[in-house]
Amino acid sequence: MGNEFVSCSFVLLLFVTLAAGASATSNGGVDILRLPSMDHSSGHIGSAVSIDAINDPTAKVFALIKDLVVGKTMAIAFPYKDPTSVKFYPKEMTQRIPFSSSAVPQLLRFFSFAPDSKQALGMRQTLALCEQESKPGEIRGCVTSVESLVDFARHVLGSDADVEILRSSLVSTSTPLIQNYTVLDFNEIATGNIVPCHNQPYPYPVYHCHYQLGIDNKVFKVILRGDNGELVDSVFFCHMDTSKLTDDHVAFRLLGVKPGESEVCHFFTAYDLAAVPIPK
């Protein structure tokens, strides 16, 4: 859906022509919606299983830590996405635009979207996700700039934490959606408090970030080489406690494991990212 949104140059033109009195974000200028929890109903690890999910080629992202073996080959999906839809715009631009479901009529006019268009539907769905009522045990929020991502990460990692943002390298338009990739090298980047963030459909880059309280996860950087010779510097994220997930999750079916008996890992595409603390 991201490629159907307005182009980068058009969005920038809209930013430039934005009136000085436009509404700021709902939290007084910090462009982040902080919510105290998130249930596992969104993101890679939250999708319930279905026949369609099992057969969905983009589901070929799951693996186990034991699969990280130099020389091992795995079929992995790395979808292409327009780079302009994943790279944050400056905070000075995004914080002047309303970010709430109540502002949808204004946003539709601002971005020249028809109310029944795919762009309008994606925007409404993203705003609804960001405004969902929270459940105990997690912290979540939607971020629209590097600054708000760092603010969110420090809310989880500590107010004085130095934050590193990890993402997989972008693939090209000629990269097959799925191909065999060979592990060339890997190393563990962080264990413990890690904040994964998932790109959402919106006229400019918006990420939904979440963190489960008291759960340690792991993140690796894995260098892969595709059958077409292309190298991918990938993020490999591992959920170390899967005991609270339902046993009908697509990952369990694909990996042949059950909740609580094994970690579940997945390769991040270039339009997802993880925020980790930099050791001091």
Short mmCIF file of N, CA, C and O in Angstrom, two decimals, residues 84-157:
data_model
loop_
_atom_site.label_atom_id
_atom_site.label_comp_id
_atom_site.label_asym_id
_atom_site.label_seq_id
_atom_site.Cartn_x
_atom_site.Cartn_y
_atom_site.Cartn_z
N THR A 84 11.21 6.26 0.26
CA THR A 84 10.63 7.48 0.83
C THR A 84 9.52 7.17 1.83
O THR A 84 9.14 8.05 2.60
N SER A 85 9.01 5.95 1.83
CA SER A 85 7.93 5.60 2.75
C SER A 85 8.43 5.07 4.08
O SER A 85 7.63 4.82 4.98
N VAL A 86 9.75 4.88 4.22
CA VAL A 86 10.28 4.31 5.45
C VAL A 86 11.25 5.23 6.19
O VAL A 86 11.53 5.01 7.37
N LYS A 87 11.75 6.25 5.53
CA LYS A 87 12.72 7.14 6.16
C LYS A 87 12.00 8.34 6.76
O LYS A 87 11.25 9.04 6.08
N PHE A 88 12.26 8.57 8.04
CA PHE A 88 11.56 9.63 8.76
C PHE A 88 11.76 10.99 8.11
O PHE A 88 12.83 11.30 7.59
N TYR A 89 10.71 11.81 8.18
CA TYR A 89 10.83 13.22 7.83
C TYR A 89 11.21 14.00 9.09
O TYR A 89 11.03 13.52 10.21
N PRO A 90 11.72 15.21 8.94
CA PRO A 90 12.08 16.01 10.12
C PRO A 90 10.88 16.27 11.02
O PRO A 90 9.76 16.45 10.56
N LYS A 91 11.15 16.32 12.30
CA LYS A 91 10.11 16.56 13.29
C LYS A 91 9.39 17.88 13.03
O LYS A 91 8.18 18.00 13.25
N GLU A 92 10.15 18.88 12.56
CA GLU A 92 9.55 20.19 12.31
C GLU A 92 8.43 20.12 11.29
O GLU A 92 7.53 20.96 11.28
N MET A 93 8.49 19.14 10.40
CA MET A 93 7.43 18.97 9.41
C MET A 93 6.23 18.24 9.99
O MET A 93 5.09 18.69 9.90
N THR A 94 6.48 17.09 10.60
CA THR A 94 5.37 16.23 11.01
C THR A 94 4.61 16.77 12.21
O THR A 94 3.40 16.53 12.34
N GLN A 95 5.27 17.50 13.10
CA GLN A 95 4.59 17.92 14.32
C GLN A 95 3.55 19.01 14.05
O GLN A 95 2.73 19.32 14.93
N ARG A 96 3.53 19.59 12.88
CA ARG A 96 2.54 20.61 12.55
C ARG A 96 1.26 20.01 11.97
O ARG A 96 0.30 20.75 11.72
N ILE A 97 1.25 18.72 11.73
CA ILE A 97 0.09 18.07 11.12
C ILE A 97 -0.67 17.30 12.17
O ILE A 97 -0.08 16.55 12.93
N PRO A 98 -1.99 17.47 12.27
CA PRO A 98 -2.77 16.72 13.25
C PRO A 98 -2.56 15.21 13.08
O PRO A 98 -2.40 14.72 11.96
N PHE A 99 -2.57 14.50 14.20
CA PHE A 99 -2.39 13.05 14.15
C PHE A 99 -3.42 12.41 15.08
O PHE A 99 -3.11 11.98 16.18
N SER A 100 -4.67 12.37 14.62
CA SER A 100 -5.74 11.78 15.43
C SER A 100 -6.91 11.46 14.52
O SER A 100 -7.11 12.08 13.47
N SER A 101 -7.70 10.48 14.94
CA SER A 101 -8.87 10.09 14.16
C SER A 101 -9.88 11.22 14.06
O SER A 101 -10.59 11.34 13.05
N SER A 102 -9.94 12.07 15.08
CA SER A 102 -10.88 13.18 15.04
C SER A 102 -10.53 14.19 13.95
O SER A 102 -11.39 14.99 13.54
N ALA A 103 -9.28 14.16 13.49
CA ALA A 103 -8.85 15.11 12.47
C ALA A 103 -8.91 14.53 11.05
O ALA A 103 -8.41 15.16 10.12
N VAL A 104 -9.49 13.33 10.90
CA VAL A 104 -9.50 12.69 9.58
C VAL A 104 -10.11 13.58 8.49
O VAL A 104 -9.55 13.69 7.40
N PRO A 105 -11.26 14.23 8.71
CA PRO A 105 -11.79 15.09 7.64
C PRO A 105 -10.79 16.16 7.19
O PRO A 105 -10.63 16.42 5.99
N GLN A 106 -10.10 16.78 8.15
CA GLN A 106 -9.09 17.78 7.82
C GLN A 106 -7.92 17.14 7.08
O GLN A 106 -7.40 17.71 6.11
N LEU A 107 -7.51 15.95 7.50
CA LEU A 107 -6.39 15.27 6.86
C LEU A 107 -6.72 14.86 5.43
O LEU A 107 -5.87 14.93 4.54
N LEU A 108 -7.95 14.42 5.21
CA LEU A 108 -8.36 14.04 3.86
C LEU A 108 -8.27 15.24 2.92
O LEU A 108 -7.81 15.12 1.77
N ARG A 109 -8.68 16.39 3.40
CA ARG A 109 -8.58 17.60 2.58
C ARG A 109 -7.12 17.99 2.38
O ARG A 109 -6.71 18.36 1.28
N PHE A 110 -6.35 17.88 3.44
CA PHE A 110 -4.94 18.29 3.39
C PHE A 110 -4.16 17.47 2.38
O PHE A 110 -3.36 17.99 1.60
N PHE A 111 -4.39 16.13 2.38
CA PHE A 111 -3.65 15.25 1.48
C PHE A 111 -4.39 14.98 0.18
O PHE A 111 -3.92 14.21 -0.66
N SER A 112 -5.56 15.58 0.00
CA SER A 112 -6.35 15.40 -1.23
C SER A 112 -6.69 13.93 -1.46
O SER A 112 -6.61 13.41 -2.58
N PHE A 113 -7.09 13.23 -0.39
CA PHE A 113 -7.52 11.83 -0.49
C PHE A 113 -9.04 11.77 -0.54
O PHE A 113 -9.72 12.44 0.25
N ALA A 114 -9.58 10.96 -1.42
CA ALA A 114 -11.02 10.70 -1.43
C ALA A 114 -11.37 9.89 -0.18
O ALA A 114 -10.61 9.01 0.23
N PRO A 115 -12.52 10.14 0.44
CA PRO A 115 -12.88 9.44 1.68
C PRO A 115 -12.90 7.93 1.55
O PRO A 115 -12.65 7.22 2.52
N ASP A 116 -13.21 7.40 0.36
CA ASP A 116 -13.30 5.96 0.17
C ASP A 116 -12.07 5.38 -0.52
O ASP A 116 -12.09 4.25 -1.01
N SER A 117 -10.98 6.13 -0.58
CA SER A 117 -9.77 5.66 -1.25
C SER A 117 -8.98 4.70 -0.36
O SER A 117 -9.17 4.64 0.86
N LYS A 118 -8.06 3.95 -0.97
CA LYS A 118 -7.18 3.06 -0.20
C LYS A 118 -6.28 3.86 0.74
O LYS A 118 -5.97 3.42 1.84
N GLN A 119 -5.87 5.03 0.27
CA GLN A 119 -5.02 5.86 1.13
C GLN A 119 -5.77 6.29 2.39
O GLN A 119 -5.21 6.27 3.49
N ALA A 120 -7.04 6.68 2.23
CA ALA A 120 -7.84 7.09 3.38
C ALA A 120 -8.07 5.92 4.32
O ALA A 120 -8.01 6.08 5.55
N LEU A 121 -8.32 4.72 3.76
CA LEU A 121 -8.52 3.54 4.60
C LEU A 121 -7.27 3.23 5.40
O LEU A 121 -7.33 2.97 6.61
N GLY A 122 -6.11 3.26 4.75
CA GLY A 122 -4.85 3.00 5.44
C GLY A 122 -4.59 4.00 6.54
O GLY A 122 -4.13 3.65 7.63
N MET A 123 -4.89 5.26 6.27
CA MET A 123 -4.68 6.31 7.27
C MET A 123 -5.58 6.08 8.48
O MET A 123 -5.13 6.18 9.63
N ARG A 124 -6.85 5.77 8.23
CA ARG A 124 -7.78 5.52 9.34
C ARG A 124 -7.33 4.32 10.18
O ARG A 124 -7.40 4.35 11.41
N GLN A 125 -6.90 3.26 9.50
CA GLN A 125 -6.48 2.06 10.22
C GLN A 125 -5.25 2.34 11.10
O GLN A 125 -5.16 1.86 12.23
N THR A 126 -4.32 3.12 10.57
CA THR A 126 -3.13 3.44 11.35
C THR A 126 -3.48 4.30 12.55
O THR A 126 -3.00 4.05 13.67
N LEU A 127 -4.31 5.30 12.36
CA LEU A 127 -4.71 6.15 13.49
C LEU A 127 -5.46 5.33 14.55
O LEU A 127 -5.26 5.51 15.75
N ALA A 128 -6.31 4.40 14.10
CA ALA A 128 -7.05 3.56 15.04
C ALA A 128 -6.09 2.67 15.83
O ALA A 128 -6.27 2.47 17.04
N LEU A 129 -5.07 2.13 15.17
CA LEU A 129 -4.07 1.32 15.86
C LEU A 129 -3.34 2.15 16.92
O LEU A 129 -3.13 1.69 18.05
N CYS A 130 -2.99 3.35 16.57
CA CYS A 130 -2.24 4.20 17.48
C CYS A 130 -3.09 4.66 18.67
O CYS A 130 -2.54 5.05 19.70
N GLU A 131 -4.40 4.63 18.51
CA GLU A 131 -5.29 5.13 19.56
C GLU A 131 -6.00 4.00 20.33
O GLU A 131 -6.83 4.28 21.19
N GLN A 132 -5.65 2.76 20.05
CA GLN A 132 -6.29 1.64 20.73
C GLN A 132 -6.10 1.72 22.24
O GLN A 132 -5.05 2.13 22.73
N GLU A 133 -7.13 1.25 22.97
CA GLU A 133 -6.99 1.13 24.42
C GLU A 133 -5.91 0.10 24.72
O GLU A 133 -5.79 -0.92 24.06
N SER A 134 -5.13 0.38 25.73
CA SER A 134 -4.00 -0.48 26.06
C SER A 134 -4.41 -1.55 27.07
O SER A 134 -5.44 -1.47 27.72
N LYS A 135 -3.54 -2.55 27.18
CA LYS A 135 -3.70 -3.59 28.18
C LYS A 135 -2.46 -3.62 29.06
O LYS A 135 -1.38 -3.21 28.63
N PRO A 136 -2.59 -4.10 30.27
CA PRO A 136 -1.44 -4.12 31.18
C PRO A 136 -0.29 -4.97 30.63
O PRO A 136 -0.51 -5.94 29.92
N GLY A 137 0.92 -4.56 30.93
CA GLY A 137 2.07 -5.40 30.62
C GLY A 137 2.93 -4.93 29.47
O GLY A 137 3.99 -5.51 29.24
N GLU A 138 2.49 -3.91 28.75
CA GLU A 138 3.29 -3.44 27.63
C GLU A 138 3.25 -1.92 27.53
O GLU A 138 2.37 -1.26 28.07
N ILE A 139 4.20 -1.41 26.83
CA ILE A 139 4.25 0.00 26.47
C ILE A 139 4.22 0.06 24.95
O ILE A 139 4.91 -0.72 24.28
N ARG A 140 3.43 0.92 24.40
CA ARG A 140 3.42 1.06 22.95
C ARG A 140 3.16 2.51 22.57
O ARG A 140 2.70 3.31 23.38
N GLY A 141 3.44 2.83 21.34
CA GLY A 141 3.20 4.18 20.86
C GLY A 141 3.48 4.27 19.38
O GLY A 141 4.07 3.36 18.79
N CYS A 142 3.02 5.34 18.77
CA CYS A 142 3.28 5.59 17.36
C CYS A 142 4.20 6.79 17.25
O CYS A 142 3.97 7.83 17.88
N VAL A 143 5.25 6.65 16.47
CA VAL A 143 6.26 7.70 16.34
C VAL A 143 6.34 8.15 14.89
O VAL A 143 6.12 7.37 13.97
N THR A 144 6.64 9.43 14.72
CA THR A 144 6.64 10.01 13.38
C THR A 144 7.94 10.74 13.04
O THR A 144 8.02 11.42 12.03
N SER A 145 8.95 10.60 13.91
CA SER A 145 10.24 11.23 13.64
C SER A 145 11.32 10.49 14.42
O SER A 145 11.02 9.72 15.35
N VAL A 146 12.56 10.72 14.06
CA VAL A 146 13.67 10.13 14.80
C VAL A 146 13.63 10.57 16.25
O VAL A 146 13.85 9.78 17.18
N GLU A 147 13.33 11.86 16.46
CA GLU A 147 13.31 12.39 17.83
C GLU A 147 12.25 11.68 18.68
O GLU A 147 12.51 11.34 19.84
N SER A 148 11.07 11.48 18.11
CA SER A 148 10.02 10.82 18.90
C SER A 148 10.33 9.35 19.11
O SER A 148 9.96 8.78 20.14
N LEU A 149 11.02 8.71 18.15
CA LEU A 149 11.44 7.33 18.34
C LEU A 149 12.44 7.23 19.49
O LEU A 149 12.34 6.34 20.36
N VAL A 150 13.40 8.14 19.53
CA VAL A 150 14.39 8.14 20.62
C VAL A 150 13.69 8.41 21.95
O VAL A 150 14.00 7.77 22.97
N ASP A 151 12.74 9.34 21.98
CA ASP A 151 11.99 9.61 23.21
C ASP A 151 11.27 8.36 23.69
O ASP A 151 11.28 8.04 24.88
N PHE A 152 10.62 7.67 22.77
CA PHE A 152 9.90 6.45 23.13
C PHE A 152 10.87 5.39 23.65
O PHE A 152 10.63 4.74 24.67
N ALA A 153 11.97 5.19 22.92
CA ALA A 153 12.96 4.18 23.32
C ALA A 153 13.51 4.48 24.71
O ALA A 153 13.69 3.57 25.54
N ARG A 154 13.79 5.75 25.01
CA ARG A 154 14.31 6.10 26.33
C ARG A 154 13.26 5.91 27.42
O ARG A 154 13.61 5.66 28.58
N HIS A 155 12.00 6.00 27.06
CA HIS A 155 10.94 5.70 28.02
C HIS A 155 11.03 4.25 28.45
O HIS A 155 10.69 3.89 29.59
N VAL A 156 11.50 3.38 27.56
CA VAL A 156 11.65 1.95 27.85
C VAL A 156 13.05 1.64 28.37
O VAL A 156 13.22 0.92 29.37
N LEU A 157 14.08 2.17 27.71
CA LEU A 157 15.46 1.79 27.98
C LEU A 157 16.12 2.58 29.10
O LEU A 157 17.15 2.17 29.63
#
